[in-house]
Amino acid sequence: MNRRFLRLLLFLGFFFCDDARAGVFEVSLSSDDGDEHSLRWAVEQVNASADADNVIRFTTETVTLSKALPVLTNNVAFEAPAGGVSVGGETGYNSGVLLWTTNATTSFSGTGAYAATGSSIVSGIRSKYALTVIGDCTADVAIETRSRYAYGIRADKVLHVTGDISGTVSATAGTYGASALHSGSKAFVEGDISGTITAMTGEYGAACLKGGGMTLVGDLSGTMTATAGSYGAYGMNLTGQLEIGGDLSGSISATALAGDGAYGIIGSSAVTLTGGVSGIINASASGTDAAGIYVSGSSLDGGSLSDAAEISGTITASSSGASAAIMAWTEMNLNVTGTLSATGASAYAIRSGNFDGAGGFVDNTEERVDRVVLGSGAVLTGSVFLGDGDDVLTLSGTADISGVPELLGGTGDDRLVFSGWNGAYSSAMQGWEHLDVGIGSSVGMDALGSFSGEVSVLEGAVLRAGGAGHGDRIAGSLANSGLIELRDGNAGGSLRVDGGYAGGGSVGLDVGAGSADLLSLSGTVSGTTTLLLSVAPSVTELAAAEPSLLVHTRSVVAEDAFVVVDETDYGPYAASVSVVEDGTGATDWYYGVRGLDDEAVMAQALMPFLAGPIESFVPRFLERRAYGGEKGVSPEIGGAWVRTGKSWNSEELRGDAGSIAEGSFRFVQLGWDMLYRRSGKLFYGAGVFAGTGTETGSVSTPGGKDLGELEGTFYSGGAYGFVSRPGLYRFELAAGSGLHELDVRYAIAPKERVAAGSIFVSAELEVLLPLGYGVALSPRVQGLWRHVDGFSLAPLTTGRLVVDDDERIMGIGGLGVVLNTDCPGWYLVAEGTVRFEPNPLNSVSYPETGVTLETSGDRYRFGGSVTIGNRAGGVLDPVYWVKAGTMLASGSTDSFSHTVEVGVKVPF
């Protein structure tokens, strides 16, 4: 049992060891004499092998061929030594280094170089049927023919590489027909093409890749260079579809040195660049017909017709005749962020159509849709023509078309879109039926006068006027959801729209003194447009000028079709729009300064209203002392006193902002004669006082328009001193300070509150001239100086305003008649009064505009008062009085002041 098992193990071991060694043929000889272990011997062994998997393993680094090797009939893999192997030599006519006449599968490991020379039709690696290379094709192949047809790697049917093509493959033909990579049907590369592919001919027909079609799953990161001594140079020359799944990040160059026809990529079926182009494609012909990418019979896209081919690299084409960086016969879907350049007698960066073979182009008259986006980074040199169909071209970001002499939409319903792009619509842009100015774009309307289609300015976009005083025209219609910008710092520009106008956005206009930019609309008008105004003249110049015409329509239009937003700070002035129908079916919108804001008029009345109570708060000896003489009346005793009163006031202010302020003031005041002495026949003393009052009122225009209401509180205190000789004269000096708080309630604007301090000084002299029988004349003079701090407000309409400090001197004179000057009991004083203000001016300034408005009240007021008092004969008896008076202005019936006051003094 054990013996049989051991014999079985030995049999299996011999069988498998022999099979493992079968099909591996070692090449250790450099010679080509057919001896064992020469390459020729190894090929013969492969052909004779029954093994499906054969290996030719090189241990020598050099093999020199003396003639063509036998045709391979079996699949075989080639293994190079660590130092690589070089196989080459003269192989003769219609030959190859490695040649199969059947479907072949091979692979290359290590570094192997396969080179051959011959007269014509020489290949490096060739199958006359399908050729499959397993794994990476690392082989370096160099083929040169003295006459024609040199092929690097060739499959007469399908060429399939399951990995990368990373080696260097070159084909050179003395006259014509050099293809570095050649597939009679379709080439399929599952990895990248990262190697160097070169084709060169002495006359014509040099192609780095030639075949029925090609699918490259990975990147094309290598270099392809095709050079024809005369004409016909191709980086890729395909009759079938080209699909590149990865990035074309390498370079493709095709040069026809002395003739026509140089093409980086040319295909008659669809070209799909899923991974885009970030590398360089260059085509140059000394004659005509040069193209970077040329699809002569189908479309160009990035995976499907709805996916764009991303072009971020550089594609150039140059010739002395027709050239195109990119051209396709049917649909194109491109997103260009790189450089497209074409030079020649008829040069296009992007074109729809084909070359006509005579230095020109043939247009495709069938409808199809091209979609082209020129994005940030795109730089184009040469024209753009999209041909027939409803095409869309988008200019976006920093796309540079300064080198494009013609940007042509072709025929059909074509749309030119500006998306986040700054530039100008120029005369080069022709053949477009729609212009869309998209979000983030700022486009000049330089050549829109010749445009008869539809212009759409979308939200967030700007369509700019041509320049100062420039008259722009849109021959078609205009749909404005963004901004039409005519503002350039100079009034007098215009925009005329011959077609219909649909509003919803805004129009920027310059406004001068009596002039403005003009929007003129000939067609129907719909929607509501906001007019954004930029005002150049000063507000005073604008106020003095006639209203400016902003919009003219040739039809009756709703008043709210245009509304104004004016960012200009007019300070106190108010600007507005007037809409006029001229009787001929036209409607005009005018703009001008119509007067002062209500809040500005009201502001002029604030200081007179605020300062008004000061005069009433000056303590006066006239009311609180007892008139006395020799019959028991004792005025020499000091004491405490209190008085309260109310006044009704109205003041008309005239000047820049005339107004009438009406209101009332109630107050109460306490005082104490802290010092009261007698020196001979003189009495002298001093005291202190304090009080408060409330003020309410309203402000209106002279025409009666209500502007708002005022409500304030006044706090005051101070000291006084006096000298008196009873029966002859008295002199009193008083000084005090106050705090004024005022609520300003505008008719429309929100309420504001202000606070201001004040100080005052009063000096008064009265003389008593006895007439006998208890009657005396009492002339007096009083000087009053006051200062009230200014303050600022910020109404919504006027912006910040400053009510200036108020400082003035008033003179008051009076002549009274006193009854019962000597006896206890009732007494009466009747006085005629005149008040004089040399400069009753108050001013309000507007810092943002430099405007100052001034108004003034009346310089003279006349009136009188009656005081009735009672004094007892006792030293400590109180004295009380009642006073009523009125003052009228000399220049206005709307200015007056009526007062009522009661008081009591308690001696002690």
XYZ file of N, CA and C in Angstrom, residues 108-299:
576
model
N 4.680 41.554 -22.422
C 6.072 41.978 -22.330
C 6.367 42.341 -20.888
N 7.385 41.725 -20.334
C 7.816 42.084 -18.983
C 9.270 42.506 -19.044
N 9.604 43.434 -18.183
C 10.943 43.985 -18.230
C 11.051 45.010 -19.340
N 12.267 45.385 -19.645
C 12.518 46.404 -20.654
C 13.038 45.737 -21.917
N 12.212 45.833 -22.956
C 12.608 45.238 -24.216
C 12.500 46.247 -25.335
N 13.512 46.300 -26.194
C 13.517 47.213 -27.336
C 13.544 46.374 -28.599
N 12.567 46.658 -29.498
C 12.433 45.880 -30.724
C 12.504 46.855 -31.892
N 13.511 46.678 -32.713
C 13.747 47.605 -33.813
C 14.016 46.813 -35.089
N 13.597 47.445 -36.194
C 13.842 46.773 -37.478
C 13.921 47.820 -38.564
N 14.651 47.522 -39.576
C 14.711 48.353 -40.777
C 14.426 47.483 -41.971
N 13.933 48.129 -43.018
C 13.658 47.395 -44.240
C 13.281 48.361 -45.330
N 12.969 47.807 -46.471
C 12.648 48.676 -47.601
C 11.234 49.227 -47.466
N 10.256 48.351 -47.252
C 8.862 48.773 -47.158
C 8.091 47.771 -46.331
N 6.990 48.245 -45.791
C 6.016 47.426 -45.053
C 6.722 46.629 -43.964
N 7.239 47.322 -42.992
C 7.948 46.696 -41.880
C 7.208 47.056 -40.595
N 6.999 46.050 -39.738
C 6.310 46.244 -38.458
C 7.217 45.813 -37.323
N 7.037 46.419 -36.199
C 7.756 45.968 -35.013
C 7.056 44.793 -34.393
N 5.787 44.973 -34.013
C 4.966 43.897 -33.455
C 3.661 43.923 -34.240
N 3.328 42.778 -34.876
C 2.160 42.796 -35.760
C 1.435 41.469 -35.734
N 0.097 41.594 -35.746
C -0.740 40.424 -36.019
C -1.615 40.766 -37.207
N -1.713 39.811 -38.155
C -2.562 40.064 -39.316
C -4.032 39.851 -38.990
N -4.269 39.516 -37.735
C -5.641 39.463 -37.229
C -5.692 40.337 -35.975
N -6.264 39.822 -34.900
C -6.339 40.598 -33.661
C -5.081 40.378 -32.840
N -4.662 41.453 -32.157
C -3.487 41.384 -31.298
C -3.882 41.850 -29.909
N -3.600 40.961 -28.924
C -3.886 41.282 -27.525
C -2.586 41.271 -26.746
N -2.340 42.390 -26.042
C -1.174 42.484 -25.169
C -1.690 42.446 -23.743
N -1.274 41.396 -23.015
C -1.719 41.233 -21.633
C -0.833 42.100 -20.725
N -1.504 42.881 -19.871
C -0.744 43.735 -18.952
C -0.222 44.965 -19.676
N 0.817 45.549 -19.070
C 1.392 46.762 -19.646
C 2.254 46.424 -20.850
N 2.118 47.283 -21.860
C 2.987 47.144 -23.025
C 4.192 48.037 -22.787
N 5.230 47.424 -22.225
C 6.424 48.193 -21.861
C 7.452 48.209 -22.981
N 7.173 47.507 -24.064
C 8.169 47.360 -25.129
C 8.439 48.686 -25.819
N 9.721 48.916 -26.091
C 10.130 50.021 -26.951
C 10.258 49.484 -28.373
N 9.551 50.154 -29.299
C 9.528 49.669 -30.677
C 9.975 50.800 -31.579
N 10.948 50.522 -32.462
C 11.438 51.530 -33.399
C 11.565 50.889 -34.771
N 10.769 51.379 -35.728
C 10.743 50.795 -37.059
C 11.057 51.898 -38.070
N 11.878 51.539 -39.036
C 12.242 52.513 -40.063
C 12.266 51.816 -41.418
N 11.582 52.415 -42.388
C 11.633 51.895 -43.765
C 12.276 52.945 -44.662
N 12.945 52.424 -45.650
C 13.599 53.340 -46.574
C 12.603 53.919 -47.579
N 11.491 53.256 -47.742
C 10.506 53.732 -48.701
C 9.197 54.055 -47.983
N 8.345 53.080 -47.792
C 7.002 53.371 -47.308
C 6.576 52.354 -46.268
N 5.501 52.711 -45.580
C 4.805 51.866 -44.624
C 5.705 51.296 -43.526
N 5.770 52.074 -42.492
C 6.452 51.624 -41.282
C 5.427 51.613 -40.145
N 5.384 50.478 -39.403
C 4.409 50.318 -38.312
C 5.151 49.935 -37.037
N 4.830 50.604 -35.951
C 5.423 50.229 -34.678
C 4.733 49.006 -34.107
N 3.487 49.178 -33.629
C 2.661 48.063 -33.167
C 1.413 48.071 -34.038
N 1.129 46.901 -34.666
C 0.038 46.866 -35.645
C -0.808 45.629 -35.448
N -2.129 45.867 -35.457
C -3.086 44.754 -35.537
C -3.972 45.024 -36.735
N -4.016 44.047 -37.651
C -4.820 44.277 -38.851
C -6.305 44.297 -38.530
N -6.645 43.729 -37.371
C -8.030 43.852 -36.891
C -8.007 44.617 -35.560
N -8.321 43.985 -34.464
C -8.444 44.688 -33.179
C -7.110 44.658 -32.441
N -6.721 45.827 -31.953
C -5.569 45.929 -31.063
C -6.085 46.136 -29.647
N -5.722 45.205 -28.741
C -6.234 45.247 -27.371
C -5.067 45.159 -26.396
N -4.923 46.197 -25.553
C -3.896 46.209 -24.508
C -4.626 46.274 -23.176
N -4.392 45.278 -22.327
C -5.142 45.216 -21.075
C -4.541 46.115 -19.998
N -3.388 46.655 -20.224
C -2.769 47.579 -19.269
C -2.414 48.890 -19.936
N -1.254 49.420 -19.563
C -0.782 50.685 -20.117
C 0.077 50.449 -21.349
N 0.153 51.483 -22.173
C 1.207 51.540 -23.190
C 2.218 52.551 -22.660
N 3.285 52.023 -22.097
C 4.240 52.887 -21.405
C 5.589 52.960 -22.102
N 5.775 52.185 -23.158
C 7.050 52.211 -23.855
C 7.138 53.332 -24.877
N 8.243 53.339 -25.598
C 8.462 54.304 -26.678
C 8.263 53.582 -28.001
N 7.321 54.078 -28.800
C 6.986 53.440 -30.078
C 7.173 54.481 -31.175
N 7.978 54.156 -32.159
C 8.211 55.093 -33.249
C 8.178 54.354 -34.576
N 7.692 55.077 -35.593
C 7.660 54.535 -36.958
C 8.119 55.634 -37.898
N 9.085 55.309 -38.751
C 9.628 56.294 -39.684
C 9.639 55.685 -41.076
N 8.989 56.389 -42.031
C 8.962 55.923 -43.424
C 9.662 56.962 -44.293
N 10.491 56.464 -45.221
C 11.257 57.369 -46.074
C 10.375 58.220 -46.960
N 9.244 57.668 -47.396
C 8.347 58.440 -48.269
C 7.007 58.666 -47.590
N 6.203 57.627 -47.401
C 4.882 57.827 -46.833
C 4.473 56.610 -46.034
N 3.418 56.804 -45.213
C 2.795 55.704 -44.507
C 3.522 55.252 -43.269
N 3.603 56.084 -42.248
C 4.191 55.694 -40.966
C 3.115 55.760 -39.895
N 2.899 54.604 -39.202
C 1.922 54.546 -38.104
C 2.599 53.913 -36.905
N 2.722 54.653 -35.843
C 3.357 54.094 -34.647
C 2.458 53.053 -34.007
N 1.157 53.388 -33.836
C 0.160 52.435 -33.355
C -0.884 52.311 -34.453
N -1.187 51.060 -34.839
C -2.073 50.868 -35.990
C -3.050 49.757 -35.682
N -4.343 50.073 -35.912
C -5.378 49.066 -35.728
C -6.289 49.102 -36.935
N -6.432 47.948 -37.618
C -7.300 47.914 -38.777
C -8.756 48.061 -38.401
N -9.103 47.663 -37.201
C -10.480 47.805 -36.730
C -10.496 48.813 -35.579
N -10.520 48.377 -34.374
C -10.598 49.266 -33.217
C -9.481 48.952 -32.246
N -8.947 49.985 -31.661
C -7.950 49.814 -30.608
C -8.636 49.983 -29.264
N -8.235 49.120 -28.318
C -8.823 49.182 -26.972
C -7.692 49.075 -25.961
N -7.493 50.169 -25.188
C -6.434 50.205 -24.177
C -7.100 50.379 -22.827
N -6.942 49.393 -21.960
C -7.631 49.427 -20.672
C -6.916 50.297 -19.639
N -5.679 50.652 -19.884
C -4.949 51.503 -18.954
C -4.700 52.879 -19.542
N -3.480 53.387 -19.340
C -3.079 54.698 -19.830
C -2.168 54.542 -21.047
N -2.070 55.609 -21.793
C -0.979 55.735 -22.765
C -0.030 56.774 -22.181
N 1.045 56.286 -21.610
C 1.981 57.165 -20.915
C 3.343 57.225 -21.600
N 3.494 56.452 -22.670
C 4.770 56.423 -23.353
C 4.913 57.530 -24.382
N 5.965 57.398 -25.193
C 6.255 58.368 -26.247
C 5.993 57.713 -27.594
N 5.060 58.309 -28.349
C 4.630 57.739 -29.621
C 5.026 58.725 -30.720
N 5.795 58.228 -31.703
C 6.325 59.113 -32.741
C 6.124 58.487 -34.113
N 5.694 59.347 -35.074
C 5.589 58.901 -36.469
C 6.169 59.982 -37.360
N 6.940 59.549 -38.370
C 7.594 60.530 -39.250
C 7.667 59.960 -40.654
N 7.368 60.804 -41.645
C 7.507 60.410 -43.048
C 8.274 61.487 -43.803
N 8.909 61.039 -44.893
C 9.595 62.007 -45.720
C 8.653 62.833 -46.558
N 7.488 62.276 -46.851
C 6.529 62.997 -47.679
C 5.186 63.148 -46.973
N 4.399 62.111 -46.829
C 3.056 62.286 -46.285
C 2.638 61.050 -45.508
N 1.520 61.208 -44.787
C 0.901 60.079 -44.103
C 1.624 59.633 -42.857
N 1.877 60.547 -41.905
C 2.487 60.184 -40.625
C 1.409 60.231 -39.551
N 1.204 59.100 -38.824
C 0.168 59.030 -37.797
C 0.716 58.330 -36.567
N 0.546 58.955 -35.415
C 0.934 58.281 -34.176
C -0.018 57.131 -33.878
N -1.291 57.356 -34.120
C -2.288 56.305 -33.940
C -3.226 56.350 -35.129
N -3.403 55.216 -35.787
C -4.303 55.131 -36.920
C -5.148 53.885 -36.772
N -6.468 54.047 -36.996
C -7.309 52.874 -36.861
C -8.759 53.190 -37.126
N -9.580 52.134 -36.929
C -10.998 52.290 -37.136
C -11.674 53.031 -36.003
N -11.117 52.977 -34.841
C -11.658 53.655 -33.672
C -10.789 53.338 -32.484
N -11.067 53.962 -31.345
C -10.234 53.687 -30.188
C -10.997 53.985 -28.906
N -10.800 53.098 -27.925
C -11.267 53.339 -26.562
C -10.063 53.290 -25.638
N -9.814 54.416 -24.984
C -8.743 54.500 -23.990
C -9.406 54.693 -22.637
N -9.314 53.702 -21.783
C -10.004 53.764 -20.498
C -9.343 54.772 -19.568
N -8.031 54.816 -19.589
C -7.310 55.693 -18.671
C -6.922 57.012 -19.299
N -5.787 57.546 -18.840
C -5.307 58.853 -19.285
C -4.403 58.722 -20.503
N -4.371 59.788 -21.258
C -3.336 59.906 -22.269
C -2.356 60.936 -21.722
N -1.360 60.442 -21.008
C -0.411 61.324 -20.333
C 0.943 61.364 -21.029
N 1.084 60.587 -22.094
C 2.350 60.553 -22.801
C 2.446 61.616 -23.877
N 3.328 61.357 -24.825
C 3.593 62.320 -25.892
C 3.399 61.640 -27.240
N 2.623 62.301 -28.112
C 2.453 61.836 -29.481
C 2.945 62.927 -30.416
N 3.843 62.551 -31.329
C 4.399 63.524 -32.271
C 4.400 62.923 -33.660
N 3.669 63.591 -34.564
C 3.616 63.129 -35.962
C 4.143 64.238 -36.855
N 5.097 63.874 -37.731
C 5.688 64.867 -38.626
C 5.711 64.314 -40.043
N 5.081 65.060 -40.949
C 5.109 64.682 -42.367
C 5.955 65.699 -43.119
N 6.894 65.179 -43.969
C 7.772 66.085 -44.702
C 7.020 66.983 -45.657
N 5.856 66.514 -46.117
C 5.055 67.332 -47.021
C 3.685 67.561 -46.412
N 2.780 66.595 -46.499
C 1.411 66.813 -46.042
C 0.921 65.574 -45.316
N -0.214 65.739 -44.628
C -0.860 64.606 -43.973
C -0.157 64.146 -42.712
N -0.243 64.946 -41.622
C 0.315 64.558 -40.323
C -0.838 64.425 -39.336
N -0.840 63.291 -38.575
C -1.967 62.983 -37.695
C -1.442 62.539 -36.334
N -1.933 63.182 -35.279
C -1.688 62.616 -33.957
C -2.499 61.354 -33.794
N -3.826 61.457 -34.007
C -4.719 60.305 -34.074
C -5.550 60.435 -35.335
N -5.612 59.373 -36.112
C -6.382 59.363 -37.355
C -7.309 58.164 -37.304
N -8.612 58.446 -37.001
C -9.552 57.376 -36.726
C -10.766 57.496 -37.638
N -11.204 56.334 -38.172
C -12.441 56.314 -38.960
C -13.635 55.941 -38.088
N -13.386 55.433 -36.920
C -14.453 55.082 -35.991
C -14.471 56.023 -34.798
N -15.143 55.609 -33.753
C -15.352 56.450 -32.574
C -14.112 56.483 -31.695
N -13.857 57.669 -31.121
C -12.775 57.823 -30.157
C -13.379 58.095 -28.791
N -12.999 57.272 -27.807
C -13.443 57.463 -26.430
C -12.209 57.471 -25.528
N -12.031 58.580 -24.813
C -10.945 58.663 -23.833
C -11.597 58.881 -22.482
N -11.488 57.858 -21.619
C -12.154 57.925 -20.319
C -11.440 58.777 -19.308
N -10.118 58.883 -19.423
C -9.354 59.683 -18.484
C -8.992 61.039 -19.060
N -7.995 61.632 -18.481
C -7.576 62.978 -18.865
C -6.540 62.910 -19.987
N -6.755 63.741 -20.991
C -5.723 63.889 -22.012
C -4.769 64.953 -21.482
N -3.842 64.504 -20.665
C -2.947 65.436 -19.963
C -1.575 65.534 -20.617
N -1.325 64.675 -21.601
C -0.043 64.717 -22.288
C -0.042 65.715 -23.425
N 0.662 65.390 -24.477
C 0.737 66.290 -25.624
C 0.598 65.501 -26.915
N -0.073 66.134 -27.868
C -0.219 65.589 -29.214
C 0.197 66.688 -30.177
N 1.103 66.368 -31.079
C 1.583 67.356 -32.030
C 1.593 66.736 -33.415
N 1.020 67.483 -34.365
C 1.026 67.025 -35.768
C 1.504 68.178 -36.631
N 2.531 67.884 -37.476
C 3.133 68.946 -38.288
C 3.285 68.474 -39.722
N 2.695 69.241 -40.650
C 2.908 69.019 -42.089
C 3.871 70.105 -42.560
N 5.125 69.702 -42.830
C 6.173 70.694 -43.016
C 6.053 71.460 -44.331
N 5.534 70.835 -45.365
C 5.549 71.519 -46.663
C 4.257 71.315 -47.432
N 3.132 71.137 -46.718
C 1.889 70.919 -47.430
C 0.684 71.069 -46.533
N -0.438 70.472 -46.980
C -1.710 70.608 -46.287
C -1.908 69.475 -45.295
N -2.851 69.730 -44.383
C -3.377 68.660 -43.562
C -2.536 68.282 -42.368
N -2.756 68.931 -41.246
C -2.152 68.542 -39.977
C -3.260 68.514 -38.938
N -3.405 67.373 -38.239
C -4.526 67.185 -37.332
C -4.021 66.547 -36.040
N -4.316 67.195 -34.929
C -3.979 66.570 -33.652
C -4.795 65.315 -33.448
N -6.113 65.475 -33.510
C -7.041 64.337 -33.476
C -8.020 64.537 -34.613
N -8.190 63.516 -35.458
C -9.194 63.561 -36.514
C -9.972 62.263 -36.478
N -11.305 62.396 -36.476
C -12.153 61.214 -36.486
C -13.401 61.492 -37.281
N -13.892 60.473 -37.950
C -15.125 60.642 -38.729
C -16.349 60.252 -37.920
N -16.143 59.563 -36.804
C -17.242 59.241 -35.899
C -17.082 60.067 -34.624
N -17.986 59.839 -33.679
C -18.046 60.670 -32.474
C -16.731 60.613 -31.690
N -16.384 61.742 -31.120
C -15.233 61.839 -30.220
C -15.766 62.177 -28.836
N -15.461 61.306 -27.867
C -15.930 61.481 -26.492
C -14.722 61.615 -25.585
N -14.612 62.775 -24.941
C -13.475 63.042 -24.050
C -14.012 63.149 -22.630
N -14.216 61.997 -22.014
C -14.861 61.974 -20.701
C -14.015 62.674 -19.648
N -12.741 62.476 -19.692
C -11.867 63.092 -18.696
C -11.353 64.451 -19.087
N -11.713 64.936 -20.267
C -11.305 66.267 -20.687
C -9.906 66.316 -21.242
N -9.495 67.550 -21.534
C -8.165 67.799 -22.098
C -7.476 68.846 -21.219
N -6.457 68.418 -20.503
C -5.667 69.369 -19.718
C -4.264 69.537 -20.290
N -3.963 68.753 -21.311
C -2.643 68.826 -21.920
C -2.603 69.753 -23.112
N -1.752 69.383 -24.082
C -1.507 70.242 -25.245
C -1.769 69.453 -26.512
N -2.547 70.067 -27.416
C -2.749 69.512 -28.748
C -2.382 70.602 -29.736
N -1.483 70.260 -30.657
C -1.015 71.262 -31.601
C -1.004 70.660 -33.006
N -1.527 71.457 -33.952
C -1.481 71.040 -35.357
C -0.977 72.209 -36.183
N -0.007 71.932 -37.057
C 0.596 73.000 -37.858
C 0.845 72.503 -39.267
N 0.324 73.244 -40.239
C 0.524 72.904 -41.649
C 1.023 74.135 -42.382
N 2.057 73.943 -43.220
C 2.551 75.088 -43.986
C 1.557 75.478 -45.066
N 0.731 74.526 -45.488
C -0.321 74.817 -46.454
C -1.615 75.145 -45.732
N -2.723 74.487 -46.126
C -4.016 74.735 -45.509
C -4.456 73.516 -44.712
N -5.559 73.683 -43.986
C -6.215 72.617 -43.237
C -5.353 72.113 -42.075
N -5.474 72.809 -40.943
C -4.854 72.372 -39.698
C -5.926 72.424 -38.614
N -6.021 71.368 -37.806
C -7.024 71.314 -36.753
C -6.455 70.594 -35.545
N -6.766 71.149 -34.349
C -6.372 70.474 -33.123
C -7.213 69.238 -32.893
N -8.553 69.422 -32.805
C -9.504 68.307 -32.742
C -10.494 68.512 -33.874
N -10.643 67.501 -34.720
C -11.474 67.625 -35.921
C -12.337 66.370 -36.030
N -13.656 66.549 -35.837
C -14.601 65.442 -35.988
C -15.342 65.690 -37.284
N -14.969 64.958 -38.313
C -15.428 65.296 -39.664
C -16.814 64.779 -39.989
N -17.352 63.867 -39.156
C -18.649 63.321 -39.522
C -19.593 63.139 -38.359
N -19.231 63.618 -37.175
C -20.102 63.352 -36.029
C -19.898 64.427 -34.967
N -20.045 64.041 -33.694
C -20.136 64.989 -32.587
C -18.911 64.924 -31.683
